[in-house]
Short mmCIF file of C-alpha atoms in Angstrom, two decimals:
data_model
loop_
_atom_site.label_atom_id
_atom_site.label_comp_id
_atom_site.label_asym_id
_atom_site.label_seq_id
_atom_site.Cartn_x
_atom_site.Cartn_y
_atom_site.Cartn_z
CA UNK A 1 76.73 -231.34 118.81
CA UNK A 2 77.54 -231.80 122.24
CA UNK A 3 74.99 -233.73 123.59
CA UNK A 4 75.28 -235.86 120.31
CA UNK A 5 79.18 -236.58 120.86
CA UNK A 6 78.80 -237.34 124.52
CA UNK A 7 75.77 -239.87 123.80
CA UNK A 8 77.66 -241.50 120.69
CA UNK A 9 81.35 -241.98 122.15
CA UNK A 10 81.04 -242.01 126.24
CA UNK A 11 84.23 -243.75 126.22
CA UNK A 12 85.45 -240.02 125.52
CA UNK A 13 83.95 -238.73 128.75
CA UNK A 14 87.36 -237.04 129.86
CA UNK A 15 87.76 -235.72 126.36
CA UNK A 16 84.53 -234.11 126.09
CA UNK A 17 84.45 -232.39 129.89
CA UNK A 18 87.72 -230.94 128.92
CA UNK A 19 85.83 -229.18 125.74
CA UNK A 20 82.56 -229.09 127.10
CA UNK A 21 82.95 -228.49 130.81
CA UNK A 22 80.35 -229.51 132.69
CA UNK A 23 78.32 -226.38 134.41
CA UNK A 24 78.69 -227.03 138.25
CA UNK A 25 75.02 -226.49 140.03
CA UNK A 26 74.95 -222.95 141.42
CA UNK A 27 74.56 -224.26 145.03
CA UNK A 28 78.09 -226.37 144.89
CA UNK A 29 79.90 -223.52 144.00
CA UNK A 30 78.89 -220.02 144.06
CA UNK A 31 81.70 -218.20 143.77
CA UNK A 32 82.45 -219.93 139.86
CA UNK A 33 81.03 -217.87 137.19
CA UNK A 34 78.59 -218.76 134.29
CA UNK A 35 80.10 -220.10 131.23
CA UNK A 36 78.82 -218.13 128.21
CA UNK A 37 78.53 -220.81 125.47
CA UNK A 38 78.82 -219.49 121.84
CA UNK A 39 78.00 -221.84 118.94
CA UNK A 40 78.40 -221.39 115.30
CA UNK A 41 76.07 -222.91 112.53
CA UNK A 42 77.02 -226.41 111.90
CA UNK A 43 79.77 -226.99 109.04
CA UNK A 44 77.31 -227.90 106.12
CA UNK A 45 75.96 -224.75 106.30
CA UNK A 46 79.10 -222.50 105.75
CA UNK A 47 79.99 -224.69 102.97
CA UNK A 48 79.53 -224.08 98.89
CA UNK A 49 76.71 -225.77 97.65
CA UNK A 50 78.92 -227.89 95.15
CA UNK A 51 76.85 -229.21 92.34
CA UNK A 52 77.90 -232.31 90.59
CA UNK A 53 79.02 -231.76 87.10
CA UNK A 54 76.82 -233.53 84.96
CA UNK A 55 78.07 -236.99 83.04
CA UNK A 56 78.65 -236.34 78.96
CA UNK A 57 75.90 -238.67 77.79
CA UNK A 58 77.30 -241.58 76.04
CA UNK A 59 76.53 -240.65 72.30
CA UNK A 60 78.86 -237.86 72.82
CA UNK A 61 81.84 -239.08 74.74
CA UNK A 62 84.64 -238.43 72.03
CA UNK A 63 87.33 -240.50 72.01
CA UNK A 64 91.09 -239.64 73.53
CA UNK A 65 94.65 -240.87 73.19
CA UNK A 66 97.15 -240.29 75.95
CA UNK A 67 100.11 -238.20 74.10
CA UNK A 68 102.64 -239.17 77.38
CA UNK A 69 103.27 -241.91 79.78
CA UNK A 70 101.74 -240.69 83.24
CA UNK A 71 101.98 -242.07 85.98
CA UNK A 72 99.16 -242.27 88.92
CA UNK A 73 100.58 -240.33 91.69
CA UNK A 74 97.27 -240.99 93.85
CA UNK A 75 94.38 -244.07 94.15
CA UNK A 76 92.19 -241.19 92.52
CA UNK A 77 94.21 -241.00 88.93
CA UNK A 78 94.69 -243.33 86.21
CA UNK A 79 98.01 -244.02 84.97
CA UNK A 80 98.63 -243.89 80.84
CA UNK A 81 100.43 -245.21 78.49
CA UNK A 82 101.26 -242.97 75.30
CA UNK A 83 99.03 -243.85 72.66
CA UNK A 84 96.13 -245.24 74.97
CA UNK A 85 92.61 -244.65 74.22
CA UNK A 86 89.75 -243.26 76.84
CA UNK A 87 86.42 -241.75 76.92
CA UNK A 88 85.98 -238.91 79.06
CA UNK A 89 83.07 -238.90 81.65
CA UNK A 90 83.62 -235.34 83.08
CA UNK A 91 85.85 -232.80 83.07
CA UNK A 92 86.96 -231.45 86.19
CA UNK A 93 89.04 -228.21 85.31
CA UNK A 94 92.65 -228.89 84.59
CA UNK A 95 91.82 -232.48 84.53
CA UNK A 96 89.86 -235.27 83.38
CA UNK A 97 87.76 -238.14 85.04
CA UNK A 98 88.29 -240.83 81.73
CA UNK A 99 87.38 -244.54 81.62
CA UNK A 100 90.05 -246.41 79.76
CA UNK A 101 88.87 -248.12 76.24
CA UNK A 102 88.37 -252.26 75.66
CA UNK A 103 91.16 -254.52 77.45
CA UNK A 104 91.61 -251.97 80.45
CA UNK A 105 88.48 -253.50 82.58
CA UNK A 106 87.22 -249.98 82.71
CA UNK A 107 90.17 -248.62 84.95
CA UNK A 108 88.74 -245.07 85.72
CA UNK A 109 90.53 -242.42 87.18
CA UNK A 110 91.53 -238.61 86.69
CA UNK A 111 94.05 -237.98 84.01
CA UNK A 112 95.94 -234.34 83.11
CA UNK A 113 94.20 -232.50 80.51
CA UNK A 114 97.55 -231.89 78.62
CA UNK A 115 98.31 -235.22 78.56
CA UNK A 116 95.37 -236.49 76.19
CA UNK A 117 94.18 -235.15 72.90
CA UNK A 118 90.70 -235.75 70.73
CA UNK A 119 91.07 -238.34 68.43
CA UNK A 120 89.14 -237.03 64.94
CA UNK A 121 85.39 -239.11 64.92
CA UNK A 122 85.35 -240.99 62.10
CA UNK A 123 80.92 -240.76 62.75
CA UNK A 124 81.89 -237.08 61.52
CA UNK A 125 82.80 -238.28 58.15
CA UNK A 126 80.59 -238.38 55.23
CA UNK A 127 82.41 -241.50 53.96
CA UNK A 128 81.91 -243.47 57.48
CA UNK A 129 78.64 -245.33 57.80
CA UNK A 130 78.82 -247.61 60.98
CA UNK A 131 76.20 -249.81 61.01
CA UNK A 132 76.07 -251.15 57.27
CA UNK A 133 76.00 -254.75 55.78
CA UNK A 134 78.51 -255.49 53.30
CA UNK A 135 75.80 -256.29 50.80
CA UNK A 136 73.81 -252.95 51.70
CA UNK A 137 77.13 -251.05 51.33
CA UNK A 138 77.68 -252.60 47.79
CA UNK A 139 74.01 -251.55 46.82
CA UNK A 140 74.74 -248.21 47.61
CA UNK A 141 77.98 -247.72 45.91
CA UNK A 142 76.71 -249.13 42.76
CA UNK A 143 73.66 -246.34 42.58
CA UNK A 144 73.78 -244.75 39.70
CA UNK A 145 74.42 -241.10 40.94
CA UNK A 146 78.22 -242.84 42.39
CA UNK A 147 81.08 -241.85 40.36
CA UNK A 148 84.04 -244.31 39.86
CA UNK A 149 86.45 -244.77 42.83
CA UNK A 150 83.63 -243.47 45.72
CA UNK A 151 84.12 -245.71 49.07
CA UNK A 152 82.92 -246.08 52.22
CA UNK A 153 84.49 -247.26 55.35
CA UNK A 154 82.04 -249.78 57.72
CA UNK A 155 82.65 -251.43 61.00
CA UNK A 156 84.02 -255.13 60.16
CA UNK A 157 81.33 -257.81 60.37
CA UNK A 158 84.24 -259.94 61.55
CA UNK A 159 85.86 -258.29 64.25
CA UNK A 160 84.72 -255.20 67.00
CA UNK A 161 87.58 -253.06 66.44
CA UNK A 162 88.57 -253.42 62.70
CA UNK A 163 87.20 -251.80 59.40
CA UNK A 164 86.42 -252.43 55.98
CA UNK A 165 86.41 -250.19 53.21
CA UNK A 166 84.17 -250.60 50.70
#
């Protein structure tokens, strides 16, 4: 490390004799004893081998809602607004690294766990079918095995974030 620092930043010189002293040859000075240099192993090897937690794949990234306002007290956080949705990329312990839903430009940040809950799926209900036309949706209600009233909700043809029921 030493030879590194004193090659890299010479404009340190002073610093780095006052650290490092420079041995004086044994025919200046006699009398001046031997400094015993002790070294350590470098920093990266004391340290934890931290492994990344993985990324929820996409498919399964439920959906959240901020219950609170919270405010970003750091560049790393993302500040909420109640009733906000997210989807979650990892979860880091007592909180969250989210990515903030449509008309948020992806703002991504950490967020409190205890500030956000799951919003229900609708994908988990047997009435939801996502991708359907409105004319396949009709076919299927009017199969014969369909009692009177059965529905479906669809994704709107019309518009990204609306629904129709069927």
């Amino acid at each position: 490390m030493e030879k590194g620092c004193r090659s890299c930043l010479s404009c340190l010189q002073e610093l780095w004799d006052r650290i490092w002293p420079v041995p004086a040859s044994p025919q200046a000075s006699p009398s001046r004893p031997e400094i015993a240099v002790i070294s350590c192993p470098p920093l990266e090897s004391r340290l934890p081998q931290l492994t990344p937690t993985p990324l929820l794949a996409t498919k399964s990234r439920p959906v959240y809602a901020a219950l609170y306002d919270f405010q970003a007290r750091s560049p790393e956080e993302l500040s909420l607004k109640k009733g906000e949705r997210l989807r979650i990329i990892r979860d880091e312990g007592e909180y969250l690294f989210a990515q903030k839903s449509a008309g948020s430009k992806g703002a991504e940040g950490l967020v409190p766990t205890n500030y956000v809950q799951v919003i229900e799926q609708l994908s988990n209900e047997p009435w939801y079918f996502e991708t359907i036309s409105r004319a396949n949706a009709e076919k299927l209600l009017q199969a014969a095995d369909n009692e009177n009233g059965t529905f479906l909700v669809r994704k709107s043809e019309t518009g990204d974030s609306d629904y129709s029921i069927s």
